[in-house]
mmCIF file of C-alpha atoms in Angstrom:
data_model
loop_
_atom_site.group_PDB
_atom_site.id
_atom_site.type_symbol
_atom_site.label_atom_id
_atom_site.label_comp_id
_atom_site.label_asym_id
_atom_site.label_seq_id
_atom_site.Cartn_x
_atom_site.Cartn_y
_atom_site.Cartn_z
ATOM 1 C CA MET A 1 -107.558 20.721 69.907
ATOM 2 C CA ARG A 2 -108.613 20.142 73.504
ATOM 3 C CA GLU A 3 -105.132 20.990 74.763
ATOM 4 C CA ALA A 4 -105.029 24.133 72.602
ATOM 5 C CA THR A 5 -108.440 25.153 73.934
ATOM 6 C CA ARG A 6 -107.303 24.640 77.532
ATOM 7 C CA TYR A 7 -104.150 26.643 76.825
ATOM 8 C CA VAL A 8 -106.171 29.568 75.452
ATOM 9 C CA TRP A 9 -108.622 29.344 78.342
ATOM 10 C CA ARG A 10 -105.798 29.492 80.891
ATOM 11 C CA GLY A 11 -104.451 32.570 79.123
ATOM 12 C CA VAL A 12 -107.850 34.269 79.162
ATOM 13 C CA ARG A 13 -108.645 33.278 82.737
ATOM 14 C CA GLY A 14 -105.602 34.687 84.521
ATOM 15 C CA PRO A 15 -102.063 36.078 84.241
ATOM 16 C CA GLY A 16 -99.176 33.756 83.482
ATOM 17 C CA SER A 17 -97.042 32.433 80.671
ATOM 18 C CA GLU A 18 -100.107 31.422 78.638
ATOM 19 C CA ARG A 19 -101.513 34.957 78.710
ATOM 20 C CA ASP A 20 -98.101 36.381 77.835
ATOM 21 C CA ASP A 21 -97.933 34.107 74.788
ATOM 22 C CA LEU A 22 -101.449 35.035 73.711
ATOM 23 C CA VAL A 23 -100.809 38.761 74.047
ATOM 24 C CA LEU A 24 -97.516 38.458 72.172
ATOM 25 C CA GLY A 25 -99.296 36.540 69.407
ATOM 26 C CA VAL A 26 -102.007 39.187 69.070
ATOM 27 C CA LYS A 27 -99.439 41.988 69.006
ATOM 28 C CA THR A 28 -97.392 40.142 66.397
ATOM 29 C CA VAL A 29 -100.370 39.603 64.109
ATOM 30 C CA ALA A 30 -101.414 43.245 64.402
ATOM 31 C CA ALA A 31 -97.891 44.598 63.869
ATOM 32 C CA ALA A 32 -97.129 42.306 60.910
ATOM 33 C CA MET A 33 -100.465 43.090 59.236
ATOM 34 C CA THR A 34 -100.025 46.840 59.704
ATOM 35 C CA ALA A 35 -96.446 46.747 58.433
ATOM 36 C CA TRP A 36 -97.431 44.759 55.337
ATOM 37 C CA VAL A 37 -100.314 47.096 54.477
ATOM 38 C CA LEU A 38 -98.138 50.199 54.849
ATOM 39 C CA ALA A 39 -95.296 48.717 52.836
ATOM 40 C CA ARG A 40 -97.629 47.572 50.054
ATOM 41 C CA TYR A 41 -99.177 51.027 49.879
ATOM 42 C CA LEU A 42 -95.989 53.101 50.098
ATOM 43 C CA LEU A 43 -93.185 51.001 48.600
ATOM 44 C CA LEU A 44 -92.310 48.636 45.784
ATOM 45 C CA PRO A 45 -94.159 45.293 45.913
ATOM 46 C CA THR A 46 -90.842 43.425 45.759
ATOM 47 C CA VAL A 47 -89.732 44.766 49.144
ATOM 48 C CA SER A 48 -93.052 44.806 51.013
ATOM 49 C CA THR A 49 -92.423 41.356 52.553
ATOM 50 C CA PHE A 50 -89.481 42.722 54.523
ATOM 51 C CA ALA A 51 -91.809 44.901 56.608
ATOM 52 C CA PRO A 52 -93.874 42.133 58.280
ATOM 53 C CA PHE A 53 -90.760 39.957 58.567
ATOM 54 C CA THR A 54 -88.964 42.706 60.485
ATOM 55 C CA ALA A 55 -92.056 43.221 62.641
ATOM 56 C CA LEU A 56 -91.721 39.565 63.689
ATOM 57 C CA VAL A 57 -88.081 40.173 64.625
ATOM 58 C CA ALA A 58 -89.065 43.259 66.608
ATOM 59 C CA LEU A 59 -91.595 41.402 68.740
ATOM 60 C CA GLN A 60 -89.706 39.116 71.090
ATOM 61 C CA ALA A 61 -90.725 38.049 74.566
ATOM 62 C CA THR A 62 -89.093 41.093 76.223
ATOM 63 C CA VAL A 63 -88.525 44.705 75.232
ATOM 64 C CA TYR A 64 -84.788 44.332 75.804
ATOM 65 C CA ARG A 65 -84.552 41.293 73.528
ATOM 66 C CA SER A 66 -86.686 43.032 70.906
ATOM 67 C CA LEU A 67 -84.429 46.088 70.785
ATOM 68 C CA ARG A 68 -81.306 43.935 70.760
ATOM 69 C CA ASP A 69 -82.586 41.757 67.919
ATOM 70 C CA CYS A 70 -83.755 44.835 65.990
ATOM 71 C CA ALA A 71 -80.306 46.386 66.272
ATOM 72 C CA GLN A 72 -78.654 43.171 65.076
ATOM 73 C CA HIS A 73 -81.161 42.817 62.235
ATOM 74 C CA LEU A 74 -80.631 46.411 61.089
ATOM 75 C CA PHE A 75 -76.872 45.938 61.236
ATOM 76 C CA ALA A 76 -77.169 42.792 59.125
ATOM 77 C CA MET A 77 -79.515 44.475 56.667
ATOM 78 C CA THR A 78 -77.185 47.450 56.308
ATOM 79 C CA ALA A 79 -74.191 45.187 55.744
ATOM 80 C CA GLY A 80 -76.013 43.112 53.115
ATOM 81 C CA ALA A 81 -77.292 46.181 51.265
ATOM 82 C CA ALA A 82 -73.847 47.799 51.370
ATOM 83 C CA LEU A 83 -72.203 44.669 49.953
ATOM 84 C CA ALA A 84 -74.752 44.451 47.152
ATOM 85 C CA ALA A 85 -74.397 48.135 46.301
ATOM 86 C CA THR A 86 -70.596 47.950 46.348
ATOM 87 C CA LEU A 87 -70.439 44.912 44.071
ATOM 88 C CA ALA A 88 -73.025 46.420 41.747
ATOM 89 C CA ALA A 89 -71.032 49.644 41.500
ATOM 90 C CA THR A 90 -67.641 47.989 40.974
ATOM 91 C CA LEU A 91 -68.449 44.821 38.996
ATOM 92 C CA ALA A 92 -72.003 44.500 37.783
ATOM 93 C CA ALA A 93 -72.113 47.995 36.303
ATOM 94 C CA ALA A 94 -69.241 47.104 33.998
ATOM 95 C CA ILE A 95 -69.821 43.457 33.121
ATOM 96 C CA GLY A 96 -73.276 42.656 34.460
ATOM 97 C CA ILE A 97 -74.464 40.113 37.013
ATOM 98 C CA HIS A 98 -73.017 36.642 36.515
ATOM 99 C CA TRP A 99 -72.817 33.467 38.520
ATOM 100 C CA TRP A 100 -69.332 34.231 39.802
ATOM 101 C CA SER A 101 -70.256 37.757 40.996
ATOM 102 C CA PHE A 102 -73.274 36.315 42.819
ATOM 103 C CA GLY A 103 -70.976 33.686 44.336
ATOM 104 C CA LEU A 104 -68.562 36.409 45.435
ATOM 105 C CA LEU A 105 -71.438 38.257 47.108
ATOM 106 C CA THR A 106 -72.464 35.065 48.909
ATOM 107 C CA LEU A 107 -68.919 34.430 50.131
ATOM 108 C CA LEU A 108 -68.509 37.967 51.450
ATOM 109 C CA ALA A 109 -71.971 37.978 53.027
ATOM 110 C CA LEU A 110 -71.314 34.704 54.846
ATOM 111 C CA ALA A 111 -67.989 36.040 56.121
ATOM 112 C CA VAL A 112 -69.574 39.249 57.407
ATOM 113 C CA GLY A 113 -72.477 37.284 58.901
ATOM 114 C CA ARG A 114 -70.063 35.471 61.228
ATOM 115 C CA LEU A 115 -69.309 38.684 63.116
ATOM 116 C CA ARG A 116 -70.263 38.252 66.754
ATOM 117 C CA PRO A 117 -72.291 41.493 67.118
ATOM 118 C CA LEU A 118 -74.796 40.118 64.598
ATOM 119 C CA GLY A 119 -75.687 37.205 66.855
ATOM 120 C CA ALA A 120 -78.246 34.871 65.315
ATOM 121 C CA HIS A 121 -79.036 37.357 62.527
ATOM 122 C CA GLY A 122 -75.863 36.778 60.538
ATOM 123 C CA THR A 123 -77.706 34.971 57.747
ATOM 124 C CA GLN A 124 -79.723 38.144 57.097
ATOM 125 C CA VAL A 125 -76.615 39.701 55.553
ATOM 126 C CA ALA A 126 -76.759 37.173 52.725
ATOM 127 C CA ILE A 127 -80.558 37.282 52.406
ATOM 128 C CA VAL A 128 -80.736 41.064 52.097
ATOM 129 C CA GLY A 129 -77.709 41.037 49.819
ATOM 130 C CA PHE A 130 -79.409 38.521 47.503
ATOM 131 C CA PHE A 131 -82.530 40.649 47.206
ATOM 132 C CA ALA A 132 -80.627 43.887 46.701
ATOM 133 C CA PHE A 133 -78.182 42.379 44.190
ATOM 134 C CA SER A 134 -80.484 40.136 42.202
ATOM 135 C CA ALA A 135 -83.923 41.751 42.325
ATOM 136 C CA GLY A 136 -82.706 45.343 42.651
ATOM 137 C CA GLN A 137 -79.526 45.090 40.578
ATOM 138 C CA GLY A 138 -77.772 46.867 43.439
ATOM 139 C CA GLN A 139 -79.521 50.144 42.600
ATOM 140 C CA ILE A 140 -79.714 52.786 45.304
ATOM 141 C CA ASP A 141 -83.429 53.385 44.673
ATOM 142 C CA TYR A 142 -84.258 49.732 45.324
ATOM 143 C CA ILE A 143 -82.042 49.647 48.402
ATOM 144 C CA GLY A 144 -83.776 52.767 49.658
ATOM 145 C CA HIS A 145 -87.170 51.082 49.367
ATOM 146 C CA LEU A 146 -85.788 48.000 51.083
ATOM 147 C CA VAL A 147 -84.458 50.107 53.954
ATOM 148 C CA ALA A 148 -87.799 51.883 54.217
ATOM 149 C CA SER A 149 -89.619 48.537 54.352
ATOM 150 C CA VAL A 150 -87.399 47.352 57.179
ATOM 151 C CA GLY A 151 -87.933 50.667 58.958
ATOM 152 C CA ILE A 152 -91.701 50.260 58.724
ATOM 153 C CA GLY A 153 -91.446 46.772 60.226
ATOM 154 C CA VAL A 154 -89.250 47.950 63.083
ATOM 155 C CA THR A 155 -91.560 50.871 63.815
ATOM 156 C CA CYS A 156 -94.699 48.723 63.841
ATOM 157 C CA GLY A 157 -93.101 46.040 66.014
ATOM 158 C CA ILE A 158 -91.611 48.382 68.604
ATOM 159 C CA ALA A 159 -94.785 50.492 68.679
ATOM 160 C CA ALA A 160 -96.852 47.391 69.449
ATOM 161 C CA HIS A 161 -94.422 46.435 72.221
ATOM 162 C CA LEU A 162 -94.482 49.873 73.792
ATOM 163 C CA ALA A 163 -98.246 50.241 73.464
ATOM 164 C CA LEU A 164 -98.747 46.988 75.372
ATOM 165 C CA ALA A 165 -95.471 46.126 77.039
ATOM 166 C CA PRO A 166 -94.893 42.611 78.421
ATOM 167 C CA ALA A 167 -96.323 42.063 81.889
ATOM 168 C CA ARG A 168 -94.008 42.106 84.902
ATOM 169 C CA HIS A 169 -93.994 38.967 87.044
ATOM 170 C CA THR A 170 -91.723 39.800 89.969
ATOM 171 C CA LEU A 171 -94.324 38.779 92.552
ATOM 172 C CA HIS A 172 -95.066 35.526 90.732
ATOM 173 C CA ARG A 173 -91.366 34.635 90.700
ATOM 174 C CA GLN A 174 -91.099 35.369 94.423
ATOM 175 C CA GLU A 175 -94.159 33.225 95.072
ATOM 176 C CA ALA A 176 -92.697 30.384 93.007
ATOM 177 C CA VAL A 177 -89.498 30.429 95.093
ATOM 178 C CA ALA A 178 -91.513 30.578 98.324
ATOM 179 C CA ASP A 179 -93.641 27.620 97.178
ATOM 180 C CA LEU A 180 -90.480 25.673 96.349
ATOM 181 C CA PHE A 181 -89.147 26.275 99.864
ATOM 182 C CA THR A 182 -92.494 25.180 101.291
ATOM 183 C CA GLY A 183 -92.160 21.910 99.389
ATOM 184 C CA ILE A 184 -88.591 21.451 100.618
ATOM 185 C CA GLU A 185 -89.603 22.113 104.222
ATOM 186 C CA ARG A 186 -92.463 19.602 103.989
ATOM 187 C CA ARG A 187 -90.166 16.868 102.632
ATOM 188 C CA LEU A 188 -87.509 17.802 105.155
ATOM 189 C CA GLY A 189 -90.107 17.326 107.875
ATOM 190 C CA ASP A 190 -90.900 13.894 106.444
ATOM 191 C CA LEU A 191 -87.181 13.072 106.428
ATOM 192 C CA ALA A 192 -86.835 14.179 110.039
ATOM 193 C CA GLY A 193 -89.894 12.100 110.927
ATOM 194 C CA ALA A 194 -88.258 9.040 109.363
ATOM 195 C CA PHE A 195 -85.203 9.434 111.607
ATOM 196 C CA ALA A 196 -87.484 9.849 114.616
ATOM 197 C CA THR A 197 -88.919 6.329 114.172
ATOM 198 C CA ASP A 198 -87.343 2.972 114.902
ATOM 199 C CA ALA A 199 -88.486 1.471 111.576
ATOM 200 C CA PRO A 200 -88.958 3.990 108.728
ATOM 201 C CA ASP A 201 -91.333 3.033 105.914
ATOM 202 C CA ALA A 202 -89.200 1.951 102.931
ATOM 203 C CA ASP A 203 -91.904 2.916 100.437
ATOM 204 C CA ARG A 204 -92.170 6.379 101.949
ATOM 205 C CA ILE A 205 -88.412 6.819 101.669
ATOM 206 C CA GLN A 206 -88.551 5.851 97.994
ATOM 207 C CA GLN A 207 -91.347 8.356 97.462
ATOM 208 C CA LEU A 208 -89.274 10.966 99.246
ATOM 209 C CA ARG A 209 -86.373 10.390 96.860
ATOM 210 C CA THR A 210 -88.768 10.786 93.931
ATOM 211 C CA ASP A 211 -90.074 14.019 95.454
ATOM 212 C CA TRP A 212 -86.548 15.430 95.707
ATOM 213 C CA ARG A 213 -85.999 14.790 91.999
ATOM 214 C CA ALA A 214 -89.286 16.518 91.163
ATOM 215 C CA LEU A 215 -88.392 19.518 93.324
ATOM 216 C CA SER A 216 -84.993 19.755 91.645
ATOM 217 C CA ALA A 217 -86.681 19.887 88.241
ATOM 218 C CA ASP A 218 -89.056 22.573 89.561
ATOM 219 C CA ALA A 219 -86.076 24.582 90.801
ATOM 220 C CA ASP A 220 -84.489 24.495 87.337
ATOM 221 C CA ARG A 221 -87.703 25.783 85.760
ATOM 222 C CA ILE A 222 -88.002 28.531 88.368
ATOM 223 C CA ARG A 223 -84.417 29.602 87.698
ATOM 224 C CA GLN A 224 -85.181 29.949 83.994
ATOM 225 C CA ALA A 225 -88.289 31.969 84.832
ATOM 226 C CA ILE A 226 -86.323 34.290 87.134
ATOM 227 C CA ASP A 227 -83.618 34.806 84.506
ATOM 228 C CA SER A 228 -86.317 35.619 81.948
ATOM 229 C CA GLU A 229 -87.943 38.081 84.333
ATOM 230 C CA VAL A 230 -84.614 39.799 85.005
ATOM 231 C CA GLU A 231 -84.323 40.355 81.252
ATOM 232 C CA ASN A 232 -87.982 41.387 81.059
ATOM 233 C CA SER A 233 -87.356 44.129 83.630
ATOM 234 C CA ARG A 234 -84.778 45.833 81.408
ATOM 235 C CA LEU A 235 -86.169 48.806 79.458
ATOM 236 C CA ASN A 236 -89.719 47.686 80.254
ATOM 237 C CA PRO A 237 -91.983 50.744 80.649
ATOM 238 C CA ARG A 238 -94.432 48.855 82.849
ATOM 239 C CA SER A 239 -94.205 49.485 86.564
ATOM 240 C CA SER A 240 -93.611 46.721 89.048
ATOM 241 C CA ILE A 241 -93.267 46.387 92.799
ATOM 242 C CA GLU A 242 -90.898 48.698 94.609
ATOM 243 C CA ASP A 243 -87.263 47.563 94.412
ATOM 244 C CA ALA A 244 -88.177 44.867 91.884
ATOM 245 C CA HIS A 245 -84.586 44.242 90.797
ATOM 246 C CA GLN A 246 -83.414 43.609 94.346
ATOM 247 C CA ALA A 247 -86.429 41.356 94.909
ATOM 248 C CA LEU A 248 -85.417 39.235 91.929
ATOM 249 C CA MET A 249 -81.822 39.111 93.120
ATOM 250 C CA ARG A 250 -82.989 37.926 96.558
ATOM 251 C CA ALA A 251 -85.182 35.299 94.918
ATOM 252 C CA ARG A 252 -82.245 34.095 92.836
ATOM 253 C CA ALA A 253 -79.964 33.970 95.901
ATOM 254 C CA ALA A 254 -82.587 32.003 97.851
ATOM 255 C CA LEU A 255 -82.961 29.612 94.916
ATOM 256 C CA ASP A 256 -79.190 29.044 94.926
ATOM 257 C CA VAL A 257 -79.395 28.006 98.576
ATOM 258 C CA ALA A 258 -82.370 25.743 97.894
ATOM 259 C CA GLN A 259 -80.673 23.896 95.056
ATOM 260 C CA ARG A 260 -77.466 23.363 97.011
ATOM 261 C CA CYS A 261 -79.344 22.156 100.073
ATOM 262 C CA MET A 262 -81.512 19.802 98.039
ATOM 263 C CA GLY A 263 -78.388 18.086 96.758
ATOM 264 C CA HIS A 264 -77.351 17.270 100.325
ATOM 265 C CA LEU A 265 -80.863 16.269 101.355
ATOM 266 C CA ARG A 266 -81.118 13.899 98.393
ATOM 267 C CA SER A 267 -77.837 12.354 99.543
ATOM 268 C CA THR A 268 -79.205 12.033 103.080
ATOM 269 C CA SER A 269 -82.301 10.300 101.714
ATOM 270 C CA ARG A 270 -80.122 7.863 99.748
ATOM 271 C CA SER A 271 -78.104 7.113 102.869
ATOM 272 C CA LEU A 272 -81.281 6.535 104.861
ATOM 273 C CA ASP A 273 -82.631 4.255 102.125
ATOM 274 C CA TYR A 274 -79.405 2.265 102.150
ATOM 275 C CA GLY A 275 -79.361 2.087 105.949
ATOM 276 C CA VAL A 276 -82.930 0.752 106.067
ATOM 277 C CA SER A 277 -82.421 -1.797 103.292
ATOM 278 C CA SER A 278 -79.072 -3.022 104.680
ATOM 279 C CA GLY A 279 -80.223 -3.160 108.296
ATOM 280 C CA ALA A 280 -77.555 -0.700 109.469
ATOM 281 C CA TYR A 281 -80.206 1.829 110.447
ATOM 282 C CA LYS A 282 -81.454 -0.394 113.270
ATOM 283 C CA ALA A 283 -78.005 -0.248 114.869
ATOM 284 C CA LEU A 284 -77.987 3.568 115.040
ATOM 285 C CA SER A 285 -78.204 4.755 118.613
ATOM 286 C CA PRO A 286 -81.459 6.489 119.630
ATOM 287 C CA THR A 287 -79.475 9.504 120.859
ATOM 288 C CA PHE A 288 -77.767 9.881 117.451
ATOM 289 C CA ARG A 289 -81.100 9.645 115.653
ATOM 290 C CA ALA A 290 -82.658 12.164 118.042
ATOM 291 C CA ALA A 291 -79.796 14.606 117.483
ATOM 292 C CA TYR A 292 -80.023 14.143 113.712
ATOM 293 C CA THR A 293 -83.794 14.635 113.788
ATOM 294 C CA ALA A 294 -83.346 17.889 115.711
ATOM 295 C CA LEU A 295 -80.756 19.012 113.166
ATOM 296 C CA LEU A 296 -83.114 18.422 110.230
ATOM 297 C CA ARG A 297 -85.954 20.254 111.942
ATOM 298 C CA THR A 298 -83.676 23.193 112.701
ATOM 299 C CA ALA A 299 -82.500 23.215 109.079
ATOM 300 C CA ALA A 300 -86.151 23.361 108.014
ATOM 301 C CA THR A 301 -86.605 26.446 110.192
ATOM 302 C CA ALA A 302 -83.535 28.069 108.618
ATOM 303 C CA LEU A 303 -84.854 27.333 105.134
ATOM 304 C CA ASP A 304 -88.176 28.882 106.109
ATOM 305 C CA ASP A 305 -86.324 32.058 107.129
ATOM 306 C CA ILE A 306 -84.423 32.159 103.826
ATOM 307 C CA GLY A 307 -87.293 31.231 101.499
ATOM 308 C CA ARG A 308 -90.001 33.592 102.682
ATOM 309 C CA ARG A 309 -91.053 36.446 100.378
ATOM 310 C CA ALA A 310 -90.394 39.096 103.016
ATOM 311 C CA ARG A 311 -86.859 40.135 103.843
ATOM 312 C CA THR A 312 -85.076 37.621 106.049
ATOM 313 C CA ASP A 313 -84.284 38.652 109.616
ATOM 314 C CA PRO A 314 -80.487 38.124 109.860
ATOM 315 C CA ALA A 315 -80.509 37.972 113.667
ATOM 316 C CA GLY A 316 -83.178 35.274 113.751
ATOM 317 C CA LEU A 317 -81.460 33.254 111.031
ATOM 318 C CA ARG A 318 -78.117 33.541 112.820
ATOM 319 C CA GLU A 319 -79.676 32.150 115.986
ATOM 320 C CA THR A 320 -81.292 29.280 114.078
ATOM 321 C CA LEU A 321 -77.992 28.341 112.429
ATOM 322 C CA GLU A 322 -76.230 28.384 115.788
ATOM 323 C CA HIS A 323 -78.788 25.859 117.033
ATOM 324 C CA ALA A 324 -78.158 23.752 113.923
ATOM 325 C CA HIS A 325 -74.403 23.728 114.534
ATOM 326 C CA ALA A 326 -75.039 22.686 118.123
ATOM 327 C CA ASP A 327 -77.205 19.815 116.851
ATOM 328 C CA VAL A 328 -74.421 18.630 114.527
ATOM 329 C CA GLU A 329 -71.891 18.767 117.345
ATOM 330 C CA HIS A 330 -74.280 16.766 119.517
ATOM 331 C CA ALA A 331 -74.656 14.114 116.814
ATOM 332 C CA GLN A 332 -70.886 13.973 116.313
ATOM 333 C CA LYS A 333 -70.404 13.543 120.054
ATOM 334 C CA GLN A 334 -72.711 10.526 119.998
ATOM 335 C CA THR A 335 -70.480 8.832 117.433
ATOM 336 C CA SER A 336 -67.284 9.610 119.343
ATOM 337 C CA ASP A 337 -68.798 8.315 122.587
ATOM 338 C CA SER A 338 -69.584 4.965 120.933
ATOM 339 C CA PRO A 339 -66.277 3.796 119.419
ATOM 340 C CA HIS A 340 -67.178 0.111 119.188
ATOM 341 C CA ARG A 341 -69.588 -0.094 116.287
ATOM 342 C CA GLU A 342 -69.931 -2.224 113.212
ATOM 343 C CA ALA A 343 -68.226 -0.908 110.093
ATOM 344 C CA ALA A 344 -71.539 -0.498 108.234
ATOM 345 C CA VAL A 345 -73.024 1.525 111.095
ATOM 346 C CA SER A 346 -69.914 3.693 111.365
ATOM 347 C CA ALA A 347 -69.971 4.338 107.611
ATOM 348 C CA LEU A 348 -73.655 5.257 107.711
ATOM 349 C CA GLU A 349 -73.137 7.689 110.584
ATOM 350 C CA GLY A 350 -70.129 9.232 108.850
ATOM 351 C CA THR A 351 -72.061 9.718 105.614
ATOM 352 C CA LEU A 352 -75.006 11.281 107.411
ATOM 353 C CA LEU A 353 -72.753 13.637 109.352
ATOM 354 C CA THR A 354 -70.921 14.632 106.160
ATOM 355 C CA ASP A 355 -74.234 15.470 104.499
ATOM 356 C CA ALA A 356 -75.274 17.462 107.564
ATOM 357 C CA SER A 357 -72.013 19.415 107.654
ATOM 358 C CA ARG A 358 -72.292 20.279 103.964
ATOM 359 C CA LEU A 359 -75.927 21.269 104.440
ATOM 360 C CA LEU A 360 -74.972 23.672 107.221
ATOM 361 C CA GLU A 361 -72.085 25.025 105.175
ATOM 362 C CA ASP A 362 -74.456 26.012 102.384
ATOM 363 C CA LEU A 363 -76.950 27.455 104.860
ATOM 364 C CA ASP A 364 -74.115 29.533 106.341
ATOM 365 C CA HIS A 365 -73.169 30.665 102.829
ATOM 366 C CA GLY A 366 -76.767 31.680 102.166
ATOM 367 C CA PHE A 367 -76.844 33.584 105.445
ATOM 368 C CA ARG A 368 -73.700 35.519 104.499
ATOM 369 C CA ARG A 369 -75.229 36.474 101.152
ATOM 370 C CA ILE A 370 -78.355 37.715 102.881
ATOM 371 C CA GLU A 371 -76.496 39.576 105.627
ATOM 372 C CA HIS A 372 -74.045 41.178 103.161
ATOM 373 C CA PRO A 373 -75.803 41.347 99.751
ATOM 374 C CA ALA A 374 -73.638 42.122 96.730
#
């Protein structure tokens, strides 16, 4: 009860997923109640339940999904009613309804329900067919009332959606991506600080690896939220920020870069953890560590350019990436100038340089997407 109360309070206090759920719940209750009352007053009692049920189908999280599900539901309802009417006209009218004719209806309804355009509403073909065939004896009058009941439900559901359309959250999605990049930059600064010291804190490195996993999980949730908002923007009568679609596409592109880069940074953190625990880190030359530290700090600057809410300045990002490539070349030169090293130290340097090269490759890819958007 406490958690439910907090959930409701968060929805009342400010915009977000909790408020969206609360508003959708209120609209659903109102639409279902109105549809049931109208159907009970205007139609046969045996079909009145279809009105509130269809209102539930018509009230999904987005207007686009609502219209899509309504179309699939109406298609399924029409197919089920047509099957029932056809069997009633060809078989039941002559010999009556028997177990085998009901079984034939079920078989045909299940076959039709597997059609791909019906989506998840395929079972409605059989359900509507059962009602029309068994309760209505396949009579046109009953089917007409059933169709009217479904129409009332669709009308009430869509009307509720259009009267209070789902909120647009383009700015919130942009802010979520920007906050993710802020978290990445902060951890990247910690990683660079570890390379800048002679003896990194092993516990802090472990915490850093845990933080990368948490940020990766956050990125997955943000991606789902962006995908949902892209769908929410379709056919939604509510206004949003100017060029909202392009803003979402930029946020998605930036998130792609963040997730790729985090994979390499997690690998770098693992390599650092191994180097500290094995003692190989102590044998790294100070010049190599300084070059690698500069590279990580430059990468943080590039990520800041990509992750900001405002449009990225391509010229500034290009200059930052050129500095990053120079830092990698400097670090590689340090390894080539010191050929006589232990195998463990050479392997550690090679792994770190591989991670750095892949990190820059994905930053370059992100820059190309920003400079030449699709």
